[in-house]
Short mmCIF file of C-alpha atoms in Angstrom, two decimals:
data_model
loop_
_atom_site.label_atom_id
_atom_site.label_comp_id
_atom_site.label_asym_id
_atom_site.label_seq_id
_atom_site.Cartn_x
_atom_site.Cartn_y
_atom_site.Cartn_z
CA UNK A 1 154.47 171.78 96.81
CA UNK A 2 154.31 175.63 96.35
CA UNK A 3 155.16 177.18 92.93
CA UNK A 4 155.07 180.76 93.49
CA UNK A 5 156.15 183.21 95.95
CA UNK A 6 154.77 187.05 95.91
CA UNK A 7 156.03 189.78 97.80
CA UNK A 8 153.55 192.66 98.53
CA UNK A 9 154.69 196.18 98.76
CA UNK A 10 155.28 197.05 101.87
CA UNK A 11 153.53 199.57 104.42
CA UNK A 12 153.79 201.85 107.11
CA UNK A 13 152.62 198.80 108.97
CA UNK A 14 154.75 196.20 107.49
CA UNK A 15 157.78 197.53 106.14
CA UNK A 16 159.16 194.04 106.30
CA UNK A 17 157.05 192.46 103.39
CA UNK A 18 155.40 189.58 104.25
CA UNK A 19 155.56 186.43 101.92
CA UNK A 20 152.83 184.18 100.10
CA UNK A 21 153.48 180.96 98.74
CA UNK A 22 150.77 179.51 96.58
CA UNK A 23 150.47 175.74 95.25
CA UNK A 24 149.63 175.28 91.88
CA UNK A 25 145.64 176.21 91.24
CA UNK A 26 145.74 178.35 94.31
CA UNK A 27 144.69 182.15 94.05
CA UNK A 28 145.58 185.49 95.34
CA UNK A 29 143.70 188.19 95.21
CA UNK A 30 145.05 192.41 95.82
CA UNK A 31 143.24 195.52 96.15
CA UNK A 32 142.89 198.71 98.45
CA UNK A 33 140.01 197.22 100.57
CA UNK A 34 140.69 195.83 103.87
CA UNK A 35 137.86 192.44 102.90
CA UNK A 36 137.56 190.84 100.77
CA UNK A 37 140.78 190.36 99.32
CA UNK A 38 144.25 188.33 100.68
CA UNK A 39 146.57 191.34 100.22
CA UNK A 40 145.58 194.62 101.13
CA UNK A 41 147.30 197.36 99.78
CA UNK A 42 146.32 200.71 101.64
CA UNK A 43 147.11 202.95 98.84
CA UNK A 44 144.25 205.62 98.10
CA UNK A 45 145.32 205.08 94.15
CA UNK A 46 144.97 201.24 94.29
CA UNK A 47 141.29 199.67 93.27
CA UNK A 48 139.65 198.46 95.81
CA UNK A 49 139.99 195.29 93.73
CA UNK A 50 142.84 195.13 91.80
CA UNK A 51 143.87 192.29 90.54
CA UNK A 52 144.36 188.20 91.38
CA UNK A 53 147.78 186.14 90.75
CA UNK A 54 146.90 182.51 90.06
CA UNK A 55 149.87 179.86 90.44
CA UNK A 56 149.97 177.32 86.95
CA UNK A 57 152.13 175.08 88.01
CA UNK A 58 156.19 176.50 86.65
CA UNK A 59 154.28 179.77 85.96
CA UNK A 60 151.70 181.85 86.98
CA UNK A 61 149.31 184.45 85.10
CA UNK A 62 147.84 188.02 86.19
CA UNK A 63 144.08 189.19 85.83
CA UNK A 64 144.10 192.96 85.99
CA UNK A 65 140.58 193.82 87.64
CA UNK A 66 140.85 197.84 87.80
CA UNK A 67 138.96 199.55 85.14
CA UNK A 68 141.57 202.09 83.68
CA UNK A 69 144.83 200.97 84.91
CA UNK A 70 147.32 199.19 82.70
CA UNK A 71 149.94 196.98 84.97
CA UNK A 72 154.31 196.29 84.04
CA UNK A 73 154.84 193.26 84.94
CA UNK A 74 159.21 193.72 84.32
CA UNK A 75 161.84 191.36 84.26
CA UNK A 76 164.04 192.20 86.04
CA UNK A 77 167.02 190.43 84.89
CA UNK A 78 165.95 190.58 81.00
CA UNK A 79 167.03 194.42 80.45
CA UNK A 80 164.14 196.02 79.63
CA UNK A 81 162.20 193.02 79.04
CA UNK A 82 158.18 193.29 80.28
CA UNK A 83 154.61 192.75 79.71
CA UNK A 84 151.63 195.27 79.76
CA UNK A 85 148.32 194.02 81.46
CA UNK A 86 145.93 196.17 80.39
CA UNK A 87 142.66 197.13 82.40
CA UNK A 88 140.25 194.35 82.65
CA UNK A 89 142.36 191.61 80.85
CA UNK A 90 142.07 187.89 82.52
CA UNK A 91 144.65 185.26 83.00
CA UNK A 92 147.41 187.05 81.36
CA UNK A 93 150.39 184.28 81.47
CA UNK A 94 153.59 185.64 83.28
CA UNK A 95 157.28 183.57 81.72
CA UNK A 96 159.67 185.53 84.12
CA UNK A 97 161.40 183.50 86.33
CA UNK A 98 161.45 186.46 88.79
CA UNK A 99 158.79 189.01 88.08
CA UNK A 100 157.93 192.89 89.35
CA UNK A 101 154.77 194.26 88.73
CA UNK A 102 154.31 197.53 88.85
CA UNK A 103 151.13 199.11 89.80
CA UNK A 104 150.38 202.95 89.33
CA UNK A 105 149.18 204.60 92.29
CA UNK A 106 148.07 208.18 92.16
CA UNK A 107 152.08 208.90 91.00
CA UNK A 108 153.36 206.16 93.35
CA UNK A 109 155.03 202.79 91.32
CA UNK A 110 154.28 199.73 93.92
CA UNK A 111 155.99 197.01 93.56
CA UNK A 112 154.64 193.48 93.78
CA UNK A 113 157.42 190.71 93.25
CA UNK A 114 156.92 187.06 92.40
CA UNK A 115 159.09 184.42 91.91
CA UNK A 116 158.51 181.49 90.26
CA UNK A 117 160.70 178.62 91.34
CA UNK A 118 159.75 175.17 89.92
CA UNK A 119 161.42 174.33 86.98
CA UNK A 120 160.09 171.49 84.85
CA UNK A 121 162.57 170.10 82.24
CA UNK A 122 162.10 167.13 79.67
CA UNK A 123 164.21 164.00 80.99
CA UNK A 124 164.76 162.05 77.77
CA UNK A 125 165.56 157.79 77.98
CA UNK A 126 168.42 156.85 75.56
CA UNK A 127 169.60 158.21 73.41
CA UNK A 128 168.06 159.19 69.38
CA UNK A 129 169.67 158.00 65.96
CA UNK A 130 171.13 160.82 63.94
CA UNK A 131 173.40 163.38 64.42
CA UNK A 132 173.34 165.47 67.74
CA UNK A 133 171.84 168.97 67.03
CA UNK A 134 174.30 171.86 66.45
CA UNK A 135 174.47 174.55 69.08
CA UNK A 136 172.83 177.81 67.74
CA UNK A 137 175.45 179.66 69.71
CA UNK A 138 179.32 178.46 70.02
CA UNK A 139 180.57 180.57 72.94
CA UNK A 140 183.92 179.67 74.98
CA UNK A 141 183.75 180.96 78.30
CA UNK A 142 187.64 180.49 78.76
CA UNK A 143 188.16 183.06 75.89
CA UNK A 144 188.74 186.97 75.77
CA UNK A 145 186.36 187.74 73.71
CA UNK A 146 183.81 186.24 76.53
CA UNK A 147 185.47 188.42 79.17
CA UNK A 148 184.47 191.75 76.48
CA UNK A 149 180.85 190.48 76.29
CA UNK A 150 180.89 190.00 79.80
CA UNK A 151 182.16 193.24 81.21
CA UNK A 152 179.15 194.32 78.36
CA UNK A 153 176.75 193.03 79.94
CA UNK A 154 177.59 193.67 83.34
CA UNK A 155 175.62 196.86 84.32
CA UNK A 156 172.38 195.15 82.98
CA UNK A 157 173.09 191.81 84.47
CA UNK A 158 173.48 193.90 87.83
CA UNK A 159 170.14 194.81 88.22
CA UNK A 160 170.36 197.68 86.40
CA UNK A 161 167.77 197.07 83.07
CA UNK A 162 167.99 200.04 81.74
CA UNK A 163 171.72 200.89 82.47
CA UNK A 164 173.53 202.90 79.69
CA UNK A 165 176.56 199.90 77.86
CA UNK A 166 179.95 200.38 78.73
CA UNK A 167 182.19 202.57 76.58
CA UNK A 168 185.10 200.78 75.41
CA UNK A 169 187.49 202.73 77.54
CA UNK A 170 185.37 201.32 80.08
CA UNK A 171 185.51 197.84 79.27
CA UNK A 172 189.39 198.06 78.77
CA UNK A 173 189.19 199.26 82.44
CA UNK A 174 187.18 196.45 83.33
CA UNK A 175 189.43 194.10 82.33
CA UNK A 176 192.85 195.05 82.69
CA UNK A 177 193.36 193.49 86.35
CA UNK A 178 193.11 190.53 84.68
CA UNK A 179 194.17 191.45 81.14
CA UNK A 180 197.04 194.32 81.51
CA UNK A 181 197.75 194.62 77.62
CA UNK A 182 194.20 194.93 77.22
CA UNK A 183 193.47 198.29 75.15
CA UNK A 184 191.03 199.87 72.82
CA UNK A 185 192.33 198.38 70.08
CA UNK A 186 192.31 194.63 71.55
CA UNK A 187 188.44 195.19 72.79
CA UNK A 188 187.36 196.90 69.96
CA UNK A 189 188.82 193.79 67.78
CA UNK A 190 186.86 191.51 69.81
CA UNK A 191 183.79 193.26 69.86
CA UNK A 192 183.87 192.97 66.02
CA UNK A 193 185.00 189.45 66.23
CA UNK A 194 182.02 188.63 68.18
CA UNK A 195 179.80 190.30 66.16
CA UNK A 196 180.81 188.31 63.57
CA UNK A 197 180.78 184.90 65.62
CA UNK A 198 177.50 185.52 66.45
CA UNK A 199 176.09 186.55 63.13
CA UNK A 200 175.14 189.60 63.68
CA UNK A 201 174.48 192.48 61.40
CA UNK A 202 176.75 195.42 62.26
CA UNK A 203 174.37 198.65 63.26
CA UNK A 204 173.89 201.67 60.68
CA UNK A 205 177.64 203.80 60.98
CA UNK A 206 175.91 207.47 62.35
CA UNK A 207 178.35 210.44 61.52
CA UNK A 208 177.44 211.84 65.40
CA UNK A 209 179.01 210.73 68.07
CA UNK A 210 176.22 210.20 70.59
CA UNK A 211 174.83 207.32 71.77
CA UNK A 212 173.93 204.48 68.51
CA UNK A 213 171.38 202.61 70.22
CA UNK A 214 171.22 200.49 67.43
CA UNK A 215 175.33 199.68 67.00
CA UNK A 216 177.11 196.84 67.85
CA UNK A 217 177.65 196.87 71.53
CA UNK A 218 173.69 197.19 72.36
CA UNK A 219 173.01 194.14 69.48
CA UNK A 220 175.65 191.89 71.66
CA UNK A 221 173.91 192.56 74.44
CA UNK A 222 171.17 192.29 73.59
CA UNK A 223 171.17 188.72 71.98
CA UNK A 224 173.23 187.46 75.02
CA UNK A 225 171.01 188.69 77.54
CA UNK A 226 167.68 187.42 75.34
CA UNK A 227 169.32 183.81 74.89
CA UNK A 228 171.43 183.80 78.50
CA UNK A 229 174.74 183.38 76.74
CA UNK A 230 175.89 185.49 79.55
CA UNK A 231 174.61 184.78 83.20
CA UNK A 232 175.14 186.54 86.11
CA UNK A 233 177.08 183.28 87.44
CA UNK A 234 179.66 184.16 84.41
CA UNK A 235 181.13 187.38 85.81
CA UNK A 236 183.44 185.54 87.73
CA UNK A 237 185.14 185.84 84.40
CA UNK A 238 185.40 189.30 85.36
CA UNK A 239 187.44 188.92 88.32
CA UNK A 240 189.23 185.30 88.05
CA UNK A 241 192.94 185.21 87.47
CA UNK A 242 193.31 184.37 84.02
CA UNK A 243 196.26 183.54 82.35
CA UNK A 244 197.64 185.19 78.70
CA UNK A 245 194.82 183.00 76.64
CA UNK A 246 194.38 184.09 73.16
CA UNK A 247 191.04 185.76 71.80
CA UNK A 248 189.19 182.83 69.57
#
């Protein structure tokens, strides 16, 4: 059974991008050379033998076979999360379920997409003695504070990992179809409530009116996306009909 799907960069000869499926233990080499690699990438800025992808069960490893170029492996679903694989680095483990290898090539950035759809989970038989473990974060997806959090996370969950966060006014506008009485005051109250509920320290107060990268909204979104408190499927709360539910 295959565990890794690799989609190389498009070329003028193959604009539709073929897929390569690897079973655990199988390898795929890529580079500029027309011979000696599994996936030729005909670009003058790519090394003749640029790299190697190896499937390892539920994850994969990347070897950078170039002498000078650093490769960046992005997590398009992780709000800017990425890994750098330096020149000559062998067998760097990549933990992302969906990844994009970015190859810098003489002014171009060439993407190689890799999916790791196989998931292995622990299956336990029977219960254990003692009290159950308390949840790390307690969120109720039926409450308005969760809709506020989803609205804040939406741009980055839609595939824009570096998107600016919505302003409070934009969140109000986004929520109004299902929450007609939404206002700056009520949305800000829910943001403050989330910061307390999720045990976040408030960001530093700044005198200027520019973006506060260490502010409360940024901290909330970073935490929510890192720990999957809000997933893309949860964005349905922004479009589903909602009755007048309490914030808490």
